[in-house]
Amino acid sequence: MNFAIIGCGHITLRHAEALQSLPNTTLVALCDTEEERVNQYAESYNAQAYTDYHLMLERPDIDVVTVCVPSGLHTQIGIDVAKAGKHVLVEKPIALTLADADELICVCHEEKVNLAVVLQNRFNPPMVALRNALDEQRLGRILLGNATVRWYRPQSYYDVGWRGTWAMDGGILLNQAIHHIDALAWLIGDVHSVFAYMDTLAHNIEVPDVCVATVRFKNGAVATIEASTLTYPHNLEGSVAIFGEKGSIKVGGTALNQTEFWKVAGDLERENEILIQEHESAPTSRGYSHQQQIAEMVCAIEEGRPASTSGAEARKSLELVLAIHESTNLGREVLIDHPELP
C-alpha cells in the first residue's frame, strides 16, 4: 500500500522508518507547511514533497495517510483525508474533544475508510504478554491497577509553538500520558467513574502539568493514575501495573517495553526467565512498535475489518481523560457512559 504523511515533526521519523522496513508499504509523499523540512524528509525517503495537503490528497495512488500534526488539528485533517477516499492513521490522541472524535469516526464510517489511532505501545511484546495473561484469566479477578508517568519537561520544551496550549496540546494526560491511560483502560475494561485533582505547578503554560486520579471500573476494579512533567531532572518512570487474585504484573521501561515484575500463580519459579525474555530496549519514550502498528492496520484494510486501535477504541481513553478534567473542575466524582459508535 502507498502511504503519505502529513506533518514532519519528530514522530514522523518513526513512521517513515517503519514504512521503509515493511515489505508491503511504500512512502510516496510527505507534506508540511515548512518547505525546507518537508524537502529534507522527501529526499531522505525518495518521496514527493508537498506544502499543501489538499493538493497531495488529489493523488489517486495514495491509499493511506498518516496524520502527524499537533493534536488540535487531527480532526479536520483526518476528515479531509477520509473525504478524499484515503484510509486514516492518526497520531495519538484521536482528538481533544469527544465531539471532534465522534465527527472523525462518523465521517470515516460514512466514507467507508479505515480509521486507526497510533497506540503503538499496545504492540510491545511485554504488553502483548500482559494482555494475553489477562485474556487467559491467569491473574484471576482483577482488583487493582495503576498508571504512572513521572516525566520531566523544562519550560523551554513548552516555549515552542503549540505546546502547553488547550487548543493544540491538551495537557499532561492527552500529550504525554495518553499511552499509559489507554493501556490501563485496554487491560482492565470500561470505566464507571473517576475522581481527580489536576494543577499547573511547575510551568508557565495554559494546561495542567500534574494529575492524580482514582478510577473505578465497571467490573469492580479500582485504579490510580499519577502523571506529571515535573519530576526533575529527567524522566523517572512510565509504567502500568495490574493486580489480580492470582497474579501481579508491572510493565515499565522507556515506553512500556520492559516487564518489571511478573508474579503469577504457576509462573513464580520462572519469573527471572520471563523478565529476561520480555526485556526490550526502546530508543525513546515514543517506543519502537510503529512497524507493528502499521502492519496491523494494513491487514485490517486488506481483511475489511476495523483496526485493533480503531477510532471507537481510541475514544475510550479520550473519554476517560476528559472525565478527569471534568472531575477536577467540578470537585466531585464523574460517571462515564460509553455510547455505541460505528
mmCIF file of C-alpha atoms in Angstrom:
data_model
loop_
_atom_site.group_PDB
_atom_site.id
_atom_site.type_symbol
_atom_site.label_atom_id
_atom_site.label_comp_id
_atom_site.label_asym_id
_atom_site.label_seq_id
_atom_site.Cartn_x
_atom_site.Cartn_y
_atom_site.Cartn_z
ATOM 1 C CA MET A 1 0.000 0.000 0.000
ATOM 2 C CA ASN A 2 1.110 3.541 -0.723
ATOM 3 C CA PHE A 3 1.330 5.854 2.295
ATOM 4 C CA ALA A 4 1.610 9.607 2.670
ATOM 5 C CA ILE A 5 2.422 11.564 5.826
ATOM 6 C CA ILE A 6 1.043 14.966 6.818
ATOM 7 C CA GLY A 7 3.303 16.731 9.304
ATOM 8 C CA CYS A 8 7.070 16.407 9.520
ATOM 9 C CA GLY A 9 7.809 16.699 13.232
ATOM 10 C CA HIS A 10 9.918 14.432 15.447
ATOM 11 C CA ILE A 11 7.474 11.493 15.368
ATOM 12 C CA THR A 12 7.475 11.419 11.560
ATOM 13 C CA LEU A 13 10.854 9.700 11.583
ATOM 14 C CA ARG A 14 9.335 6.687 13.387
ATOM 15 C CA HIS A 15 6.581 6.387 10.772
ATOM 16 C CA ALA A 16 8.910 6.827 7.821
ATOM 17 C CA GLU A 17 11.354 4.207 9.129
ATOM 18 C CA ALA A 18 8.527 1.778 9.840
ATOM 19 C CA LEU A 19 7.083 2.184 6.338
ATOM 20 C CA GLN A 20 10.510 1.700 4.815
ATOM 21 C CA SER A 21 11.069 -1.525 6.774
ATOM 22 C CA LEU A 22 7.780 -3.215 5.889
ATOM 23 C CA PRO A 23 7.672 -5.324 2.700
ATOM 24 C CA ASN A 24 4.214 -4.217 1.553
ATOM 25 C CA THR A 25 4.231 -0.455 2.247
ATOM 26 C CA THR A 26 5.742 2.455 0.344
ATOM 27 C CA LEU A 27 6.058 6.065 1.457
ATOM 28 C CA VAL A 28 5.263 8.076 -1.665
ATOM 29 C CA ALA A 29 4.576 11.584 -0.333
ATOM 30 C CA LEU A 30 5.043 13.905 2.638
ATOM 31 C CA CYS A 31 3.506 17.260 3.449
ATOM 32 C CA ASP A 32 4.457 20.056 5.826
ATOM 33 C CA THR A 33 3.969 23.817 5.816
ATOM 34 C CA GLU A 34 7.731 24.297 6.247
ATOM 35 C CA GLU A 35 9.151 23.681 2.789
ATOM 36 C CA GLU A 36 12.759 23.106 3.809
ATOM 37 C CA ARG A 37 11.798 20.493 6.383
ATOM 38 C CA VAL A 38 9.485 18.515 4.121
ATOM 39 C CA ASN A 39 12.055 18.593 1.318
ATOM 40 C CA GLN A 40 14.650 17.037 3.614
ATOM 41 C CA TYR A 41 12.298 14.208 4.566
ATOM 42 C CA ALA A 42 11.207 13.675 0.970
ATOM 43 C CA GLU A 43 14.790 13.460 -0.228
ATOM 44 C CA SER A 44 15.722 11.010 2.539
ATOM 45 C CA TYR A 45 12.865 8.633 1.708
ATOM 46 C CA ASN A 46 12.646 9.128 -2.068
ATOM 47 C CA ALA A 47 9.142 10.581 -1.796
ATOM 48 C CA GLN A 48 7.441 13.663 -3.221
ATOM 49 C CA ALA A 49 7.200 16.805 -1.075
ATOM 50 C CA TYR A 50 4.110 18.998 -0.696
ATOM 51 C CA THR A 51 3.311 22.094 1.329
ATOM 52 C CA ASP A 52 -0.454 21.852 0.660
ATOM 53 C CA TYR A 53 -2.002 18.588 1.801
ATOM 54 C CA HIS A 54 -5.163 19.207 -0.230
ATOM 55 C CA LEU A 55 -3.055 19.035 -3.378
ATOM 56 C CA MET A 56 -1.364 15.875 -2.142
ATOM 57 C CA LEU A 57 -4.733 14.223 -1.453
ATOM 58 C CA GLU A 58 -5.655 14.569 -5.126
ATOM 59 C CA ARG A 59 -3.177 11.802 -5.964
ATOM 60 C CA PRO A 60 -5.095 8.604 -6.820
ATOM 61 C CA ASP A 61 -2.160 6.350 -5.930
ATOM 62 C CA ILE A 62 -2.220 7.160 -2.189
ATOM 63 C CA ASP A 63 -4.027 4.500 -0.117
ATOM 64 C CA VAL A 64 -3.340 5.573 3.480
ATOM 65 C CA VAL A 65 -2.449 8.922 5.020
ATOM 66 C CA THR A 66 -0.736 9.247 8.386
ATOM 67 C CA VAL A 67 -1.630 12.420 10.294
ATOM 68 C CA CYS A 68 1.328 13.630 12.391
ATOM 69 C CA VAL A 69 0.291 17.187 13.235
ATOM 70 C CA PRO A 70 -0.459 18.898 16.584
ATOM 71 C CA SER A 71 -3.397 17.239 18.342
ATOM 72 C CA GLY A 72 -5.788 20.130 17.810
ATOM 73 C CA LEU A 73 -5.536 19.652 14.038
ATOM 74 C CA HIS A 74 -6.226 15.899 13.973
ATOM 75 C CA THR A 75 -9.964 16.123 13.370
ATOM 76 C CA GLN A 76 -10.140 18.498 10.409
ATOM 77 C CA ILE A 77 -7.189 16.996 8.586
ATOM 78 C CA GLY A 78 -8.417 13.458 9.298
ATOM 79 C CA ILE A 79 -11.843 14.354 7.890
ATOM 80 C CA ASP A 80 -10.282 15.860 4.767
ATOM 81 C CA VAL A 81 -8.240 12.687 4.276
ATOM 82 C CA ALA A 82 -11.315 10.469 4.676
ATOM 83 C CA LYS A 83 -13.368 12.562 2.245
ATOM 84 C CA ALA A 84 -10.559 12.155 -0.279
ATOM 85 C CA GLY A 85 -11.153 8.404 -0.054
ATOM 86 C CA LYS A 86 -7.948 7.583 1.826
ATOM 87 C CA HIS A 87 -7.626 5.442 4.935
ATOM 88 C CA VAL A 88 -6.652 7.445 8.034
ATOM 89 C CA LEU A 89 -3.890 6.679 10.543
ATOM 90 C CA VAL A 90 -3.785 9.478 13.111
ATOM 91 C CA GLU A 91 -1.260 10.023 15.886
ATOM 92 C CA LYS A 92 -2.488 9.961 19.477
ATOM 93 C CA PRO A 93 -4.756 11.273 20.844
ATOM 94 C CA ILE A 94 -7.579 10.829 18.365
ATOM 95 C CA ALA A 95 -8.778 14.378 19.144
ATOM 96 C CA LEU A 96 -9.029 16.870 22.013
ATOM 97 C CA THR A 97 -12.828 16.733 22.404
ATOM 98 C CA LEU A 98 -15.385 13.934 22.193
ATOM 99 C CA ALA A 99 -17.388 15.899 19.631
ATOM 100 C CA ASP A 100 -14.343 16.083 17.350
ATOM 101 C CA ALA A 101 -13.547 12.408 17.876
ATOM 102 C CA ASP A 102 -17.131 11.387 17.096
ATOM 103 C CA GLU A 103 -17.196 13.513 13.955
ATOM 104 C CA LEU A 104 -13.977 11.944 12.666
ATOM 105 C CA ILE A 105 -15.222 8.437 13.483
ATOM 106 C CA CYS A 106 -18.563 9.031 11.752
ATOM 107 C CA VAL A 107 -17.044 10.593 8.629
ATOM 108 C CA CYS A 108 -14.614 7.680 8.221
ATOM 109 C CA HIS A 109 -17.546 5.282 8.618
ATOM 110 C CA GLU A 110 -19.622 7.172 6.025
ATOM 111 C CA GLU A 111 -16.707 7.282 3.588
ATOM 112 C CA LYS A 112 -16.008 3.579 4.166
ATOM 113 C CA VAL A 113 -12.359 4.137 5.046
ATOM 114 C CA ASN A 114 -10.419 2.566 7.891
ATOM 115 C CA LEU A 115 -9.524 4.792 10.852
ATOM 116 C CA ALA A 116 -6.729 3.780 13.202
ATOM 117 C CA VAL A 117 -5.065 5.729 16.006
ATOM 118 C CA VAL A 118 -1.385 5.326 16.848
ATOM 119 C CA LEU A 119 -1.243 3.479 20.168
ATOM 120 C CA GLN A 120 1.945 1.623 19.340
ATOM 121 C CA ASN A 121 2.814 0.548 22.869
ATOM 122 C CA ARG A 122 -0.033 -1.972 22.769
ATOM 123 C CA PHE A 123 2.112 -3.925 20.318
ATOM 124 C CA ASN A 124 5.209 -4.139 22.550
ATOM 125 C CA PRO A 125 5.971 -7.783 23.494
ATOM 126 C CA PRO A 126 5.629 -7.191 27.284
ATOM 127 C CA MET A 127 2.246 -5.504 26.763
ATOM 128 C CA VAL A 128 1.082 -8.319 24.488
ATOM 129 C CA ALA A 129 2.163 -10.876 27.110
ATOM 130 C CA LEU A 130 0.279 -8.981 29.830
ATOM 131 C CA ARG A 131 -2.863 -8.759 27.712
ATOM 132 C CA ASN A 132 -2.652 -12.471 26.896
ATOM 133 C CA ALA A 133 -2.342 -13.310 30.588
ATOM 134 C CA LEU A 134 -5.491 -11.309 31.280
ATOM 135 C CA ASP A 135 -7.382 -12.861 28.368
ATOM 136 C CA GLU A 136 -6.447 -16.298 29.695
ATOM 137 C CA GLN A 137 -7.654 -15.194 33.171
ATOM 138 C CA ARG A 138 -4.326 -16.202 34.681
ATOM 139 C CA LEU A 139 -4.475 -13.331 37.172
ATOM 140 C CA GLY A 140 -7.983 -14.253 38.284
ATOM 141 C CA ARG A 141 -10.380 -11.430 39.060
ATOM 142 C CA ILE A 142 -8.710 -8.039 38.501
ATOM 143 C CA LEU A 143 -8.727 -5.966 41.677
ATOM 144 C CA LEU A 144 -6.360 -3.019 41.244
ATOM 145 C CA GLY A 145 -4.474 -1.131 38.567
ATOM 146 C CA ASN A 146 -2.024 1.742 38.329
ATOM 147 C CA ALA A 147 -0.662 4.026 35.603
ATOM 148 C CA THR A 148 2.337 6.183 36.468
ATOM 149 C CA VAL A 149 4.034 8.803 34.285
ATOM 150 C CA ARG A 150 6.798 10.632 36.145
ATOM 151 C CA TRP A 151 8.403 12.620 33.367
ATOM 152 C CA TYR A 152 10.248 15.904 33.170
ATOM 153 C CA ARG A 153 9.902 18.725 30.672
ATOM 154 C CA PRO A 154 11.761 22.038 31.141
ATOM 155 C CA GLN A 155 9.986 25.313 30.442
ATOM 156 C CA SER A 156 11.905 25.547 27.159
ATOM 157 C CA TYR A 157 10.003 22.480 25.907
ATOM 158 C CA TYR A 158 6.715 24.342 26.251
ATOM 159 C CA ASP A 159 8.025 27.595 24.823
ATOM 160 C CA VAL A 160 7.925 26.098 21.323
ATOM 161 C CA GLY A 161 4.773 26.911 19.335
ATOM 162 C CA TRP A 162 1.674 24.866 20.191
ATOM 163 C CA ARG A 163 2.870 23.010 23.285
ATOM 164 C CA GLY A 164 1.199 23.780 26.584
ATOM 165 C CA THR A 165 -1.973 25.183 24.976
ATOM 166 C CA TRP A 166 -5.555 23.970 25.289
ATOM 167 C CA ALA A 167 -6.174 24.390 21.587
ATOM 168 C CA MET A 168 -3.337 22.165 20.341
ATOM 169 C CA ASP A 169 -1.753 20.283 23.270
ATOM 170 C CA GLY A 170 -4.470 19.358 25.778
ATOM 171 C CA GLY A 171 -2.246 18.879 28.818
ATOM 172 C CA ILE A 172 -0.253 16.187 30.570
ATOM 173 C CA LEU A 173 -2.860 13.441 30.110
ATOM 174 C CA LEU A 174 -3.518 13.927 26.399
ATOM 175 C CA ASN A 175 0.002 14.754 25.253
ATOM 176 C CA GLN A 176 2.275 12.666 27.492
ATOM 177 C CA ALA A 177 0.273 10.102 29.495
ATOM 178 C CA ILE A 178 -2.306 9.018 26.915
ATOM 179 C CA HIS A 179 -0.454 5.760 26.118
ATOM 180 C CA HIS A 180 -0.455 4.716 29.772
ATOM 181 C CA ILE A 181 -4.088 5.698 30.290
ATOM 182 C CA ASP A 182 -5.035 3.836 27.115
ATOM 183 C CA ALA A 183 -3.171 0.786 28.401
ATOM 184 C CA LEU A 184 -4.993 0.892 31.736
ATOM 185 C CA ALA A 185 -8.428 1.016 30.083
ATOM 186 C CA TRP A 186 -7.422 -1.548 27.417
ATOM 187 C CA LEU A 187 -6.279 -4.015 30.073
ATOM 188 C CA ILE A 188 -8.980 -3.603 32.722
ATOM 189 C CA GLY A 189 -12.100 -2.597 30.771
ATOM 190 C CA ASP A 190 -14.826 0.029 30.708
ATOM 191 C CA VAL A 191 -14.662 2.788 33.311
ATOM 192 C CA HIS A 192 -17.536 3.546 35.667
ATOM 193 C CA SER A 193 -16.335 6.756 37.331
ATOM 194 C CA VAL A 194 -13.352 8.964 38.185
ATOM 195 C CA PHE A 195 -12.340 11.462 40.846
ATOM 196 C CA ALA A 196 -9.295 13.611 40.192
ATOM 197 C CA TYR A 197 -7.072 16.550 41.005
ATOM 198 C CA MET A 198 -5.079 18.427 38.350
ATOM 199 C CA ASP A 199 -2.943 21.537 38.533
ATOM 200 C CA THR A 200 -0.205 23.559 36.850
ATOM 201 C CA LEU A 201 2.611 23.655 39.383
ATOM 202 C CA ALA A 202 5.957 23.922 37.610
ATOM 203 C CA HIS A 203 5.451 25.565 34.220
ATOM 204 C CA ASN A 204 4.131 28.758 32.696
ATOM 205 C CA ILE A 205 1.502 27.073 30.477
ATOM 206 C CA GLU A 206 -2.277 27.005 30.000
ATOM 207 C CA VAL A 207 -2.714 23.290 30.646
ATOM 208 C CA PRO A 208 -2.076 21.082 33.709
ATOM 209 C CA ASP A 209 1.369 19.587 34.254
ATOM 210 C CA VAL A 210 0.325 17.221 37.072
ATOM 211 C CA CYS A 211 -2.622 14.922 37.749
ATOM 212 C CA VAL A 212 -3.623 12.417 40.411
ATOM 213 C CA ALA A 213 -6.818 10.449 39.787
ATOM 214 C CA THR A 214 -8.733 7.468 41.094
ATOM 215 C CA VAL A 215 -10.736 5.283 38.719
ATOM 216 C CA ARG A 216 -13.488 2.756 39.336
ATOM 217 C CA PHE A 217 -14.174 0.238 36.587
ATOM 218 C CA LYS A 218 -17.489 -1.391 35.732
ATOM 219 C CA ASN A 219 -16.081 -4.805 36.667
ATOM 220 C CA GLY A 220 -15.426 -3.569 40.230
ATOM 221 C CA ALA A 221 -11.674 -2.994 39.957
ATOM 222 C CA VAL A 222 -10.141 0.302 41.083
ATOM 223 C CA ALA A 223 -7.027 2.085 39.825
ATOM 224 C CA THR A 224 -4.889 5.148 40.324
ATOM 225 C CA ILE A 225 -3.355 7.451 37.727
ATOM 226 C CA GLU A 226 -0.400 9.674 38.533
ATOM 227 C CA ALA A 227 1.056 11.754 35.725
ATOM 228 C CA SER A 228 3.307 14.803 35.543
ATOM 229 C CA THR A 229 6.036 16.564 33.587
ATOM 230 C CA LEU A 230 7.716 17.997 36.673
ATOM 231 C CA THR A 231 9.870 15.162 38.087
ATOM 232 C CA TYR A 232 13.266 16.908 37.933
ATOM 233 C CA PRO A 233 15.768 16.335 36.410
ATOM 234 C CA HIS A 234 14.577 13.797 33.798
ATOM 235 C CA ASN A 235 12.008 11.098 33.050
ATOM 236 C CA LEU A 236 11.941 8.767 36.051
ATOM 237 C CA GLU A 237 9.148 6.285 35.358
ATOM 238 C CA GLY A 238 6.404 5.366 32.935
ATOM 239 C CA SER A 239 4.564 2.207 33.917
ATOM 240 C CA VAL A 240 1.324 0.260 34.096
ATOM 241 C CA ALA A 241 0.629 -2.341 36.797
ATOM 242 C CA ILE A 242 -2.239 -4.820 37.125
ATOM 243 C CA PHE A 243 -3.039 -6.737 40.318
ATOM 244 C CA GLY A 244 -5.417 -9.716 40.428
ATOM 245 C CA GLU A 245 -6.412 -12.507 42.792
ATOM 246 C CA LYS A 246 -3.744 -14.816 41.377
ATOM 247 C CA GLY A 247 -1.088 -12.518 39.995
ATOM 248 C CA SER A 248 0.601 -9.142 39.791
ATOM 249 C CA ILE A 249 2.314 -7.785 36.664
ATOM 250 C CA LYS A 250 4.040 -4.468 36.043
ATOM 251 C CA VAL A 251 5.330 -3.176 32.697
ATOM 252 C CA GLY A 252 7.605 -0.137 32.586
ATOM 253 C CA GLY A 253 10.765 0.798 30.730
ATOM 254 C CA THR A 254 11.130 3.828 28.491
ATOM 255 C CA ALA A 255 7.981 3.017 26.505
ATOM 256 C CA LEU A 256 6.030 0.253 28.273
ATOM 257 C CA ASN A 257 8.625 -2.086 26.817
ATOM 258 C CA GLN A 258 10.042 -3.889 29.848
ATOM 259 C CA THR A 259 8.385 -6.288 32.300
ATOM 260 C CA GLU A 260 9.383 -5.127 35.793
ATOM 261 C CA PHE A 261 7.732 -7.937 37.740
ATOM 262 C CA TRP A 262 5.678 -10.988 36.791
ATOM 263 C CA LYS A 263 4.309 -12.705 39.879
ATOM 264 C CA VAL A 264 1.658 -15.030 38.526
ATOM 265 C CA ALA A 265 0.468 -18.293 40.031
ATOM 266 C CA GLY A 266 2.212 -21.099 38.175
ATOM 267 C CA ASP A 267 4.992 -18.805 36.922
ATOM 268 C CA LEU A 268 6.622 -17.783 40.211
ATOM 269 C CA GLU A 269 9.622 -20.045 39.652
ATOM 270 C CA ARG A 270 10.012 -18.736 36.071
ATOM 271 C CA GLU A 271 9.842 -15.018 36.858
ATOM 272 C CA ASN A 272 13.524 -14.314 36.183
ATOM 273 C CA GLU A 273 13.354 -16.195 32.886
ATOM 274 C CA ILE A 274 10.242 -14.249 31.878
ATOM 275 C CA LEU A 275 11.792 -10.903 32.822
ATOM 276 C CA ILE A 276 14.874 -11.598 30.716
ATOM 277 C CA GLN A 277 12.762 -12.838 27.802
ATOM 278 C CA GLU A 278 10.497 -9.800 27.911
ATOM 279 C CA HIS A 279 13.304 -7.249 28.301
ATOM 280 C CA GLU A 280 13.247 -4.944 25.308
ATOM 281 C CA SER A 281 15.078 -1.716 24.580
ATOM 282 C CA ALA A 282 13.368 1.304 23.069
ATOM 283 C CA PRO A 283 15.126 4.309 21.533
ATOM 284 C CA THR A 284 12.826 6.920 23.112
ATOM 285 C CA SER A 285 9.632 7.307 25.109
ATOM 286 C CA ARG A 286 7.794 7.010 21.784
ATOM 287 C CA GLY A 287 8.717 3.347 21.615
ATOM 288 C CA TYR A 288 9.586 1.174 18.668
ATOM 289 C CA SER A 289 6.367 -0.602 17.656
ATOM 290 C CA HIS A 290 5.145 1.719 14.910
ATOM 291 C CA GLN A 291 6.070 -1.025 12.462
ATOM 292 C CA GLN A 292 3.676 -3.483 14.108
ATOM 293 C CA GLN A 293 1.013 -0.790 14.388
ATOM 294 C CA ILE A 294 1.158 -0.017 10.659
ATOM 295 C CA ALA A 295 1.346 -3.694 9.680
ATOM 296 C CA GLU A 296 -1.803 -4.419 11.707
ATOM 297 C CA MET A 297 -3.661 -1.588 10.020
ATOM 298 C CA VAL A 298 -2.643 -2.851 6.574
ATOM 299 C CA CYS A 299 -4.005 -6.293 7.494
ATOM 300 C CA ALA A 300 -7.232 -4.733 8.743
ATOM 301 C CA ILE A 301 -7.712 -2.876 5.456
ATOM 302 C CA GLU A 302 -6.986 -5.999 3.413
ATOM 303 C CA GLU A 303 -9.377 -8.077 5.534
ATOM 304 C CA GLY A 304 -12.136 -5.451 5.560
ATOM 305 C CA ARG A 305 -12.287 -5.133 9.346
ATOM 306 C CA PRO A 306 -11.624 -2.328 11.844
ATOM 307 C CA ALA A 307 -8.053 -1.905 13.059
ATOM 308 C CA SER A 308 -7.450 -3.009 16.643
ATOM 309 C CA THR A 309 -6.796 0.628 17.570
ATOM 310 C CA SER A 310 -9.874 1.930 15.765
ATOM 311 C CA GLY A 311 -11.390 5.321 16.386
ATOM 312 C CA ALA A 312 -14.025 3.843 18.701
ATOM 313 C CA GLU A 313 -11.300 2.073 20.665
ATOM 314 C CA ALA A 314 -9.100 5.178 20.961
ATOM 315 C CA ARG A 315 -12.123 7.258 22.002
ATOM 316 C CA LYS A 316 -12.260 5.371 25.323
ATOM 317 C CA SER A 317 -9.014 6.848 26.655
ATOM 318 C CA LEU A 318 -10.041 10.325 25.462
ATOM 319 C CA GLU A 319 -13.358 9.968 27.291
ATOM 320 C CA LEU A 320 -11.509 8.938 30.458
ATOM 321 C CA VAL A 321 -9.130 11.904 30.238
ATOM 322 C CA LEU A 322 -11.951 14.377 29.681
ATOM 323 C CA ALA A 323 -13.855 12.902 32.636
ATOM 324 C CA ILE A 324 -10.748 13.514 34.752
ATOM 325 C CA HIS A 325 -10.728 17.127 33.560
ATOM 326 C CA GLU A 326 -14.417 17.447 34.423
ATOM 327 C CA SER A 327 -13.932 15.925 37.865
ATOM 328 C CA THR A 328 -11.162 18.416 38.597
ATOM 329 C CA ASN A 329 -13.328 21.335 37.525
ATOM 330 C CA LEU A 330 -16.384 20.169 39.465
ATOM 331 C CA GLY A 331 -14.576 18.833 42.531
ATOM 332 C CA ARG A 332 -16.555 15.586 42.552
ATOM 333 C CA GLU A 333 -16.827 12.092 41.120
ATOM 334 C CA VAL A 334 -17.819 11.953 37.447
ATOM 335 C CA LEU A 335 -19.663 8.991 35.912
ATOM 336 C CA ILE A 336 -18.771 7.765 32.425
ATOM 337 C CA ASP A 337 -21.176 6.476 29.802
ATOM 338 C CA HIS A 338 -19.974 4.529 26.756
ATOM 339 C CA PRO A 339 -22.047 5.230 23.617
ATOM 340 C CA GLU A 340 -22.393 2.862 20.704
ATOM 341 C CA LEU A 341 -20.320 4.064 17.740
ATOM 342 C CA PRO A 342 -19.954 2.765 14.178
#
